């Protein structure tokens, strides 16, 4: 959008004696320099959008009225989204790609969970934003009868990892059908400690006791932006599955699942065993990172 405007103003400057053209060119060039900042923020984006829509566009419309329909200005506005008054085709394609991918993953995940509910009843919670996030809770108190045995927990965890592998493969197969071929990363957090949940009758949903389970909620939010210790490398990497765990027993358990999936040629032979950088007051977390075969 900035490139189009600077090109337009450069051409208008040559044929019109209007000093404000140079002023707006300077503002747009400074806006371009802001875009190159690695710490570019939503506030800066909003400021640039305001500059384009409120300042430059209004100036061009007034200028166009004085010049009796300048063809160059009309051509510029014809390239904008009529509702947004911005160059929006790439962002529209991006959002459509996200929506298509989210719908596909959500549908497949619902189907997989319905099948698993018949084997091990559990609490399943899902949310969709710029990706699909889901939480799974197991416990004897959720079962209608009997106790939750160790083998049921292991079978459930193996199923969850296998489901993530299948979804990752599905994403790879679907990329070419998207307006923009998005790449994704997968993150699995194996939380071993007991937590308390309650059924909120008014909202007809389960809720986690925040006072007793704050550590779980805090960990879940912070590991999404975790990095590998002594580096700036993000834990989540495109087309990879990162499994965050809290103790050695869980690591050995997931290594069993990984080796089984490697034998079945679902996963590649490479396993990254990583230590995570401290997350504020949380230390000692580690991760196994794997890739599909």
XYZ file of C-alpha atoms in Angstrom:
293
model
C 0.000 0.000 0.000
C 2.839 2.361 0.863
C 4.662 1.467 -2.346
C 1.575 2.253 -4.431
C 1.069 5.593 -2.692
C 4.692 6.661 -3.038
C 4.638 5.747 -6.715
C 1.418 7.718 -7.189
C 2.649 10.789 -5.312
C 5.935 10.697 -7.224
C 4.050 10.859 -10.511
C 1.648 13.541 -9.311
C 4.557 15.635 -8.030
C 5.899 15.888 -11.577
C 2.679 17.254 -13.037
C 1.120 19.239 -10.191
C 2.483 22.186 -8.242
C 1.227 21.140 -4.821
C 3.723 21.371 -1.972
C 1.785 19.006 0.297
C 2.634 16.111 -2.022
C 6.244 16.275 -0.811
C 5.083 16.414 2.809
C 3.018 13.256 2.486
C 5.800 11.497 0.610
C 8.095 12.124 3.586
C 5.513 10.745 6.021
C 5.041 7.606 3.916
C 8.801 7.023 3.642
C 9.081 7.254 7.439
C 6.232 4.778 7.726
C 8.123 2.371 5.468
C 11.161 2.662 7.708
C 8.960 1.799 10.705
C 7.911 -1.418 8.957
C 11.537 -2.539 8.884
C 11.706 -2.444 12.688
C 11.826 -6.003 14.091
C 9.728 -4.824 17.064
C 6.892 -3.576 14.828
C 3.770 -3.373 17.000
C -0.014 -3.278 16.435
C 0.016 0.322 17.676
C 2.467 1.275 14.931
C 0.356 -0.580 12.381
C -2.736 1.342 13.479
C -0.781 4.587 13.172
C 0.262 3.786 9.590
C -3.277 2.758 8.646
C -4.540 6.064 10.059
C -1.912 7.951 8.047
C -3.033 6.220 4.858
C -6.785 6.392 5.364
C -7.299 9.639 7.227
C -4.465 11.810 5.956
C -3.253 10.699 2.524
C -6.555 9.360 1.181
C -8.464 12.473 2.222
C -5.785 14.626 0.633
C -5.969 12.620 -2.609
C -9.777 12.848 -2.714
C -9.680 16.613 -2.264
C -6.910 16.883 -4.838
C -8.878 14.695 -7.228
C -11.921 16.929 -6.895
C -9.810 19.981 -7.757
C -8.173 18.216 -10.717
C -11.541 16.984 -12.080
C -11.039 13.229 -11.774
C -7.329 12.526 -12.174
C -6.935 9.102 -13.865
C -3.875 8.166 -11.797
C -5.711 8.756 -8.527
C -8.753 6.817 -9.733
C -6.564 3.880 -10.735
C -4.983 3.814 -7.276
C -8.336 3.706 -5.470
C -9.564 0.966 -7.804
C -6.865 -1.326 -6.410
C -8.106 -1.012 -2.816
C -10.624 -3.126 -0.961
C -13.816 -1.009 -1.132
C -14.695 -1.624 2.531
C -11.229 -1.411 4.102
C -9.845 1.285 1.778
C -6.534 -0.539 1.896
C -4.630 -3.011 -0.234
C -6.169 -6.077 1.373
C -5.953 -8.969 -1.072
C -3.007 -10.694 0.641
C -4.518 -10.353 4.109
C -7.878 -11.620 2.848
C -6.164 -14.659 1.321
C -4.215 -15.193 4.544
C -7.334 -15.098 6.715
C -9.199 -17.403 4.328
C -6.306 -19.879 4.517
C -6.397 -19.819 8.328
C -10.176 -20.302 8.372
C -10.025 -23.223 5.917
C -7.251 -24.924 7.875
C -8.928 -24.360 11.239
C -12.228 -25.773 9.997
C -10.527 -28.875 8.606
C -8.482 -29.513 11.750
C -11.409 -28.825 14.061
C -13.639 -31.294 12.209
C -10.996 -34.035 12.189
C -10.203 -33.421 15.849
C -13.873 -33.681 16.841
C -14.172 -36.992 15.010
C -11.033 -38.398 16.635
C -12.158 -37.277 20.088
C -15.613 -38.819 19.714
C -13.974 -42.165 18.977
C -11.632 -41.875 21.980
C -14.500 -40.910 24.315
C -15.933 -44.417 23.850
C -12.649 -45.918 25.050
C -11.567 -43.494 27.799
C -14.181 -40.918 28.885
C -12.498 -37.543 29.388
C -13.073 -33.809 29.363
C -12.308 -32.212 25.992
C -12.114 -28.444 25.508
C -11.295 -26.716 22.218
C -10.824 -23.110 21.115
C -10.113 -21.645 17.686
C -8.259 -18.371 17.059
C -5.340 -18.195 14.625
C -4.953 -21.921 15.251
C -6.659 -24.785 17.029
C -5.966 -25.288 20.739
C -7.417 -28.133 22.750
C -7.099 -29.413 26.298
C -7.735 -32.953 27.511
C -8.323 -33.885 31.149
C -8.329 -37.422 32.544
C -9.377 -38.557 35.988
C -11.259 -41.216 37.880
C -13.812 -38.591 38.929
C -14.773 -38.120 35.265
C -15.502 -41.821 34.785
C -19.035 -43.010 35.423
C -17.657 -46.095 37.136
C -14.323 -47.680 37.999
C -10.841 -46.198 38.359
C -8.514 -44.674 35.806
C -5.745 -47.247 35.368
C -2.168 -46.442 34.365
C -2.480 -48.282 31.056
C -5.528 -46.113 30.189
C -3.489 -42.949 30.725
C -0.659 -44.272 28.577
C -3.012 -45.432 25.854
C -4.635 -41.994 25.872
C -1.323 -40.169 25.615
C -0.204 -42.406 22.766
C -3.474 -41.688 20.961
C -3.020 -37.936 21.456
C 0.475 -37.989 19.960
C -0.662 -40.158 17.058
C -3.565 -37.782 16.430
C -1.168 -34.819 16.291
C 0.985 -36.731 13.788
C -2.048 -37.413 11.613
C -3.172 -33.793 11.764
C 0.329 -32.588 10.881
C 0.372 -34.890 7.861
C -3.069 -33.648 6.870
C -1.815 -30.052 6.986
C 1.085 -30.928 4.675
C -1.289 -32.586 2.209
C -3.722 -29.656 2.304
C -1.241 -26.758 1.954
C -1.435 -26.639 -1.849
C -5.234 -26.197 -1.687
C -5.012 -23.025 0.439
C -4.913 -19.499 -1.059
C -1.655 -19.076 0.864
C 0.232 -22.334 1.648
C 0.561 -21.921 5.414
C 3.013 -23.841 7.542
C 2.213 -24.763 11.120
C 3.884 -25.923 14.311
C 2.465 -28.314 16.908
C 2.927 -28.142 20.669
C 1.963 -30.836 23.189
C 2.177 -30.100 26.907
C 2.175 -33.233 29.098
C 1.087 -32.033 32.537
C 1.462 -34.718 35.222
C 0.267 -33.031 38.388
C -3.266 -33.391 39.660
C -5.593 -30.431 39.215
C -9.124 -29.765 40.374
C -11.963 -28.986 37.992
C -15.609 -28.261 38.687
C -18.756 -28.285 36.604
C -20.250 -24.792 36.426
C -23.987 -25.384 36.310
C -24.786 -21.826 35.190
C -22.526 -22.069 32.113
C -22.893 -25.842 31.623
C -19.150 -26.300 31.310
C -16.150 -27.505 33.294
C -13.802 -24.962 34.789
C -10.381 -25.275 36.401
C -10.007 -24.126 39.996
C -7.688 -21.189 39.375
C -6.652 -20.873 43.019
C -5.418 -24.466 43.152
C -4.274 -24.872 39.553
C -2.711 -21.531 38.706
C 0.588 -23.263 37.953
C -1.038 -25.220 35.125
C -2.597 -22.154 33.502
C 0.616 -20.168 33.860
C 2.738 -22.921 32.330
C 0.346 -23.455 29.450
C 0.455 -19.794 28.431
C 4.205 -19.335 28.800
C 5.433 -22.392 26.921
C 3.780 -21.105 23.733
C 6.601 -18.550 23.460
C 9.356 -20.723 24.942
C 12.854 -20.686 23.498
C 15.697 -23.190 23.625
C 18.169 -22.448 26.444
C 21.166 -20.230 25.565
C 19.655 -19.233 22.203
C 16.924 -17.179 20.542
C 15.511 -20.263 18.839
C 11.774 -20.701 19.328
C 10.744 -24.112 20.584
C 7.852 -24.285 18.128
C 9.169 -24.819 14.601
C 7.297 -25.276 11.341
C 6.099 -28.800 10.606
C 7.506 -30.104 13.902
C 5.860 -31.435 17.067
C 7.321 -30.252 20.371
C 6.450 -32.262 23.482
C 7.041 -30.317 26.693
C 7.419 -32.456 29.809
C 8.194 -31.927 33.486
C 10.073 -35.042 34.653
C 12.258 -37.901 33.471
C 9.516 -40.529 33.724
C 7.330 -38.650 31.272
C 10.300 -38.289 28.917
C 10.901 -42.064 28.899
C 7.200 -42.678 28.362
C 7.025 -40.439 25.294
C 10.267 -41.857 23.916
C 8.506 -45.230 23.824
C 5.679 -43.766 21.768
C 8.093 -41.937 19.483
C 10.185 -45.044 18.806
C 7.050 -47.024 18.012
C 5.936 -44.358 15.519
C 9.436 -44.270 14.050
C 9.279 -48.027 13.516
C 5.954 -47.556 11.723
C 7.588 -44.832 9.584
C 5.258 -42.144 10.931
C 8.121 -40.124 12.432
C 11.645 -39.474 11.195
C 14.626 -40.917 13.059
C 15.711 -37.537 14.412
C 14.773 -36.691 18.010
C 15.801 -33.365 19.548
C 16.059 -33.428 23.348
C 16.006 -29.784 24.381
C 16.221 -27.740 27.548
C 13.984 -24.692 27.625
C 15.123 -21.258 28.677
C 13.677 -20.112 32.033
C 10.141 -18.744 31.686
C 10.130 -15.939 34.257
C 9.982 -17.889 37.537
C 9.558 -21.307 35.852
C 12.707 -23.355 35.260
C 13.653 -26.942 34.454
C 11.237 -27.628 31.614
C 12.476 -29.785 28.753
C 11.109 -30.837 25.382
C 11.338 -33.623 22.827
C 10.995 -32.240 19.303
C 10.165 -34.551 16.424
C 9.401 -34.424 12.687
C 7.156 -36.506 10.467
C 8.843 -39.059 8.215
